[in-house]
mmCIF file of C-alpha atoms in Angstrom:
data_model
loop_
_atom_site.group_PDB
_atom_site.id
_atom_site.type_symbol
_atom_site.label_atom_id
_atom_site.label_comp_id
_atom_site.label_asym_id
_atom_site.label_seq_id
_atom_site.Cartn_x
_atom_site.Cartn_y
_atom_site.Cartn_z
ATOM 1 C CA MET G 260 128.394 90.396 128.091
ATOM 2 C CA SER G 261 126.087 92.723 126.137
ATOM 3 C CA THR G 262 123.832 95.311 127.790
ATOM 4 C CA TYR G 263 120.799 97.234 126.492
ATOM 5 C CA THR G 264 119.973 100.839 125.647
ATOM 6 C CA SER G 265 117.250 102.487 127.727
ATOM 7 C CA LYS G 266 114.701 103.450 125.024
ATOM 8 C CA LEU G 267 114.758 100.961 122.160
ATOM 9 C CA GLN G 268 116.460 98.199 124.138
ATOM 10 C CA LEU G 269 119.184 97.853 121.531
ATOM 11 C CA LYS G 270 121.996 95.480 122.402
ATOM 12 C CA LEU G 271 125.374 96.961 123.321
ATOM 13 C CA PRO G 272 128.007 94.289 122.662
ATOM 14 C CA ALA G 273 130.844 93.924 125.139
ATOM 15 C CA PHE G 274 134.507 93.735 124.113
ATOM 16 C CA THR G 275 134.605 90.200 125.441
ATOM 17 C CA ASP G 276 131.750 88.972 123.181
ATOM 18 C CA GLU G 277 132.577 86.605 120.362
ATOM 19 C CA ILE G 278 132.508 88.074 116.840
ATOM 20 C CA GLU G 279 129.591 85.871 115.739
ATOM 21 C CA ASN G 280 127.434 86.972 118.683
ATOM 22 C CA THR G 281 128.348 90.620 118.099
ATOM 23 C CA ILE G 282 127.326 90.420 114.423
ATOM 24 C CA ARG G 283 124.031 88.743 115.387
ATOM 25 C CA ASP G 284 123.346 91.433 118.012
ATOM 26 C CA LEU G 285 124.052 94.203 115.505
ATOM 27 C CA GLY G 286 121.721 92.565 112.986
ATOM 28 C CA GLU G 287 118.937 92.500 115.568
ATOM 29 C CA ASN G 288 119.625 96.158 116.319
ATOM 30 C CA PHE G 289 119.285 97.130 112.649
ATOM 31 C CA GLU G 290 116.006 95.221 112.424
ATOM 32 C CA LYS G 291 114.637 96.974 115.500
ATOM 33 C CA LEU G 292 115.726 100.382 114.210
ATOM 34 C CA ASP G 293 114.013 99.682 110.888
ATOM 35 C CA GLN G 294 110.790 98.685 112.662
ATOM 36 C CA ASN G 295 110.841 101.930 114.653
ATOM 37 C CA ALA G 296 111.673 104.163 111.690
ATOM 38 C CA ASP G 297 109.030 106.638 110.508
ATOM 39 C CA ASP G 298 106.759 105.625 107.651
ATOM 40 C CA PHE G 299 106.087 108.266 104.989
ATOM 41 C CA ALA G 300 102.997 108.698 102.807
ATOM 42 C CA THR G 301 101.145 111.459 100.973
ATOM 43 C CA GLU G 302 97.735 110.431 102.356
ATOM 44 C CA ILE G 303 96.074 108.242 104.946
ATOM 45 C CA PRO G 304 96.542 104.533 104.106
ATOM 46 C CA THR G 305 93.604 102.609 102.681
ATOM 47 C CA GLN G 306 94.955 99.085 103.106
ATOM 48 C CA GLY G 307 96.775 97.068 105.720
ATOM 49 C CA ASP G 308 96.463 96.425 109.452
ATOM 50 C CA TYR G 309 97.656 99.036 111.933
ATOM 51 C CA LYS G 310 97.984 99.171 115.697
ATOM 52 C CA GLN G 311 96.885 102.119 117.782
ATOM 53 C CA ASN G 312 99.491 104.917 118.132
ATOM 54 C CA ILE G 313 101.178 104.132 114.790
ATOM 55 C CA MET G 314 102.295 107.407 113.182
ATOM 56 C CA ILE G 315 102.769 108.138 109.494
ATOM 57 C CA ARG G 316 104.771 111.175 108.393
ATOM 58 C CA ASN G 317 103.471 113.359 105.579
ATOM 59 C CA ALA G 318 105.823 113.031 102.617
ATOM 60 C CA ASN G 319 104.503 116.258 101.082
ATOM 61 C CA CYS G 320 104.483 118.848 103.864
ATOM 62 C CA VAL G 321 103.313 122.243 102.596
ATOM 63 C CA TYR G 322 101.741 125.293 104.173
ATOM 64 C CA GLY G 323 98.313 124.451 105.560
ATOM 65 C CA SER G 324 98.916 120.693 105.576
ATOM 66 C CA TYR G 325 99.801 118.436 108.507
ATOM 67 C CA TYR G 326 103.072 116.949 109.676
ATOM 68 C CA GLY G 327 101.463 113.510 109.696
ATOM 69 C CA TRP G 328 98.705 111.213 110.936
ATOM 70 C CA VAL G 329 98.398 109.090 114.058
ATOM 71 C CA ASN G 330 96.195 106.016 114.323
ATOM 72 C CA THR G 331 93.798 106.220 117.259
ATOM 73 C CA ARG G 332 92.235 102.750 116.877
ATOM 74 C CA THR G 333 93.748 99.341 116.134
ATOM 75 C CA GLY G 334 92.160 97.849 113.042
ATOM 76 C CA LYS G 335 92.181 97.498 109.272
ATOM 77 C CA ALA G 336 92.549 100.338 106.768
ATOM 78 C CA ALA G 337 90.206 100.415 103.774
ATOM 79 C CA PRO G 338 88.902 102.891 101.184
ATOM 80 C CA GLN G 339 85.545 104.566 101.698
ATOM 81 C CA TRP G 340 82.399 103.154 100.127
ATOM 82 C CA THR G 341 81.692 104.488 96.617
ATOM 83 C CA SER G 342 78.344 104.719 94.836
ATOM 84 C CA VAL G 343 77.631 102.333 91.903
ATOM 85 C CA HIS G 344 81.111 100.873 92.046
ATOM 86 C CA SER G 345 82.198 97.355 91.062
ATOM 87 C CA TYR G 346 83.503 95.364 94.029
ATOM 88 C CA GLN G 347 85.111 91.932 94.067
ATOM 89 C CA ASN G 348 85.053 89.207 96.709
ATOM 90 C CA GLY G 349 87.559 90.097 99.409
ATOM 91 C CA ASP G 350 87.480 93.879 98.865
ATOM 92 C CA TYR G 351 87.317 95.992 102.022
ATOM 93 C CA ILE G 352 85.480 99.258 102.612
ATOM 94 C CA VAL G 353 84.586 101.646 105.415
ATOM 95 C CA PRO G 354 81.579 104.007 105.529
ATOM 96 C CA THR G 355 82.055 107.610 104.393
ATOM 97 C CA VAL G 356 81.242 108.629 107.971
ATOM 98 C CA ASP G 357 83.321 106.626 110.435
ATOM 99 C CA ASN G 358 81.428 104.140 112.601
ATOM 100 C CA GLY G 359 84.437 102.198 113.833
ATOM 101 C CA HIS G 360 83.877 99.162 111.600
ATOM 102 C CA VAL G 361 85.247 97.697 108.377
ATOM 103 C CA TYR G 362 83.317 95.551 105.880
ATOM 104 C CA GLN G 363 84.367 92.867 103.418
ATOM 105 C CA CYS G 364 82.715 92.054 100.098
ATOM 106 C CA ILE G 365 81.400 88.483 100.218
ATOM 107 C CA GLN G 366 79.498 88.635 96.920
ATOM 108 C CA SER G 367 80.988 90.399 93.912
ATOM 109 C CA GLY G 368 78.770 93.075 92.448
ATOM 110 C CA TYR G 369 77.941 96.761 92.391
ATOM 111 C CA SER G 370 77.235 99.062 95.274
ATOM 112 C CA GLY G 371 73.913 100.870 95.175
ATOM 113 C CA TYR G 372 73.341 104.515 94.378
ATOM 114 C CA ARG G 373 72.722 105.431 98.037
ATOM 115 C CA GLU G 374 75.121 104.492 100.799
ATOM 116 C CA PRO G 375 73.744 101.701 102.986
ATOM 117 C CA VAL G 376 73.089 102.066 106.701
ATOM 118 C CA PHE G 377 76.047 99.997 107.863
ATOM 119 C CA PRO G 378 75.258 97.614 110.734
ATOM 120 C CA ILE G 379 77.702 97.525 113.629
ATOM 121 C CA SER G 380 76.855 94.087 115.036
ATOM 122 C CA GLU G 381 79.646 91.538 114.676
ATOM 123 C CA GLY G 382 79.524 89.369 111.548
ATOM 124 C CA ILE G 383 76.287 90.827 110.100
ATOM 125 C CA GLU G 384 75.808 90.228 106.357
ATOM 126 C CA PHE G 385 73.757 92.549 104.158
ATOM 127 C CA GLU G 386 73.101 93.546 100.549
ATOM 128 C CA ASP G 387 73.932 96.993 99.169
ATOM 129 C CA LEU G 388 70.332 97.943 98.350
ATOM 130 C CA ARG G 389 69.365 101.014 100.328
ATOM 131 C CA ALA G 390 66.148 102.705 99.136
ATOM 132 C CA THR G 391 65.356 99.950 96.632
ATOM 133 C CA ASN G 392 61.750 98.989 95.874
ATOM 134 C CA GLY G 393 60.073 96.379 93.745
ATOM 135 C CA TRP G 394 59.219 97.329 90.158
ATOM 136 C CA ALA G 395 55.704 98.715 89.695
ATOM 137 C CA ALA G 396 53.660 99.162 86.517
ATOM 138 C CA SER G 397 52.634 102.580 85.169
ATOM 139 C CA THR G 398 54.817 104.404 87.706
ATOM 140 C CA TYR G 399 56.921 107.497 87.117
ATOM 141 C CA TYR G 400 60.572 106.897 88.062
ATOM 142 C CA GLN G 401 63.270 109.473 88.644
ATOM 143 C CA LYS G 402 66.843 109.146 87.487
ATOM 144 C CA ASN G 403 68.902 107.068 89.979
ATOM 145 C CA ASP G 404 65.861 105.295 91.423
ATOM 146 C CA MET G 405 66.635 101.640 92.115
ATOM 147 C CA ILE G 406 64.223 98.737 91.709
ATOM 148 C CA LEU G 407 64.198 94.952 91.977
ATOM 149 C CA PRO G 408 62.380 92.711 89.492
ATOM 150 C CA SER G 409 59.376 90.756 90.755
ATOM 151 C CA VAL G 410 61.357 87.523 90.280
ATOM 152 C CA ASP G 411 64.705 87.702 92.077
ATOM 153 C CA ASN G 412 67.661 87.387 89.696
ATOM 154 C CA GLY G 413 70.416 88.677 91.985
ATOM 155 C CA ARG G 414 70.389 92.108 90.349
ATOM 156 C CA TYR G 415 69.148 95.605 90.909
ATOM 157 C CA TYR G 416 68.233 98.080 88.173
ATOM 158 C CA LEU G 417 69.231 101.730 88.250
ATOM 159 C CA CYS G 418 67.107 104.268 86.408
ATOM 160 C CA ILE G 419 69.313 106.105 83.911
ATOM 161 C CA GLN G 420 66.473 107.859 82.085
ATOM 162 C CA ALA G 421 63.481 109.164 84.000
ATOM 163 C CA GLY G 422 60.067 108.228 82.774
ATOM 164 C CA GLU G 423 56.917 106.172 83.277
ATOM 165 C CA SER G 424 57.203 102.395 83.410
ATOM 166 C CA GLY G 425 55.094 100.196 81.170
ATOM 167 C CA ASP G 426 51.920 98.381 82.114
ATOM 168 C CA GLN G 427 53.743 95.029 81.934
ATOM 169 C CA GLU G 428 57.094 94.155 83.488
ATOM 170 C CA PRO G 429 59.884 94.062 80.903
ATOM 171 C CA VAL G 430 62.308 91.217 80.298
ATOM 172 C CA TRP G 431 65.249 92.303 82.413
ATOM 173 C CA ALA G 432 68.815 92.387 81.105
ATOM 174 C CA ILE G 433 71.182 90.197 83.113
ATOM 175 C CA THR G 434 74.562 91.608 82.042
ATOM 176 C CA ASP G 435 76.219 94.385 84.046
ATOM 177 C CA GLY G 436 75.619 97.795 82.486
ATOM 178 C CA THR G 437 73.181 96.495 79.876
ATOM 179 C CA THR G 438 70.012 98.583 79.529
ATOM 180 C CA THR G 439 66.372 97.564 79.699
ATOM 181 C CA TYR G 440 63.760 99.782 78.045
ATOM 182 C CA ASP G 441 60.559 100.070 80.052
ATOM 183 C CA LYS G 442 58.164 102.319 78.103
ATOM 184 C CA ASN G 443 59.655 105.761 78.869
ATOM 185 C CA ALA G 444 62.017 104.672 81.670
ATOM 186 C CA VAL G 445 65.420 103.107 80.992
ATOM 187 C CA TRP G 446 67.220 100.856 83.476
ATOM 188 C CA ALA G 447 70.858 99.718 83.823
ATOM 189 C CA SER G 448 71.507 96.222 85.158
ATOM 190 C CA HIS G 449 73.890 95.636 88.091
ATOM 191 C CA ARG G 450 74.691 92.529 90.105
ATOM 192 C CA ILE G 451 74.035 93.120 93.814
ATOM 193 C CA ALA G 452 77.106 93.435 96.053
ATOM 194 C CA LYS G 453 76.930 91.866 99.494
ATOM 195 C CA TRP G 454 78.934 92.848 102.589
ATOM 196 C CA LYS G 455 79.918 91.408 105.941
ATOM 197 C CA GLU G 456 81.050 93.249 109.074
ATOM 198 C CA ILE G 457 84.493 91.872 109.948
ATOM 199 C CA GLY G 458 85.894 94.008 112.765
ATOM 200 C CA ALA G 459 87.428 97.332 113.694
ATOM 201 C CA ALA G 460 88.575 99.985 111.247
ATOM 202 C CA VAL G 461 91.588 102.195 111.805
ATOM 203 C CA TRP G 462 91.024 105.860 112.606
ATOM 204 C CA PHE G 463 93.956 108.011 111.516
ATOM 205 C CA ARG G 464 93.852 111.625 112.691
ATOM 206 C CA PRO G 465 96.071 114.466 111.447
ATOM 207 C CA PHE G 466 98.497 116.214 113.783
ATOM 208 C CA GLY G 467 100.960 119.083 113.584
ATOM 209 C CA LYS G 468 99.260 121.587 111.299
ATOM 210 C CA ILE G 469 101.810 123.631 109.390
ATOM 211 C CA GLU G 470 101.027 127.334 109.619
#
């Protein structure tokens, strides 16, 4: 009758076990060893689900780097939010400054120029429109200002050439990246991305600095 090892609880077949049972036990042992083997990477993962205490070994250890990273919070890995970036439905992001949460794109579009203030309440939905105002006539706009047209069309417009707007609202372009000329100001059209809070984000921390 088989027994078990003390740490990984691997099966130790007995001489009296049948060959089929012994082979099955050894197969289970190999699977358990594989599950407990170290994972290697050159950077912190940005996709996948990870439990707390999972460790990843650094595959490129050099002087001044770290031996690896350990996850301190069960959750989902995702890349950090990026300014004026095209996102698709189902994409995941985390804020550039960790707040413990991960967000999923629920409306394809572009992120704004300024990082949103990410809500931490469960299931909150929001548009990526921080510091965006409605268009105004005869107003001087700076490069990277964001405005919304007076009639909602699901888009924001990013100033790509500073200048004064006209005295009448222009006809807004409705194709991503297409420009609208507004007297001296020039605007680029972007569909608005929308996000939803969906749970906890992982928090990998480096350990074992190599000095």
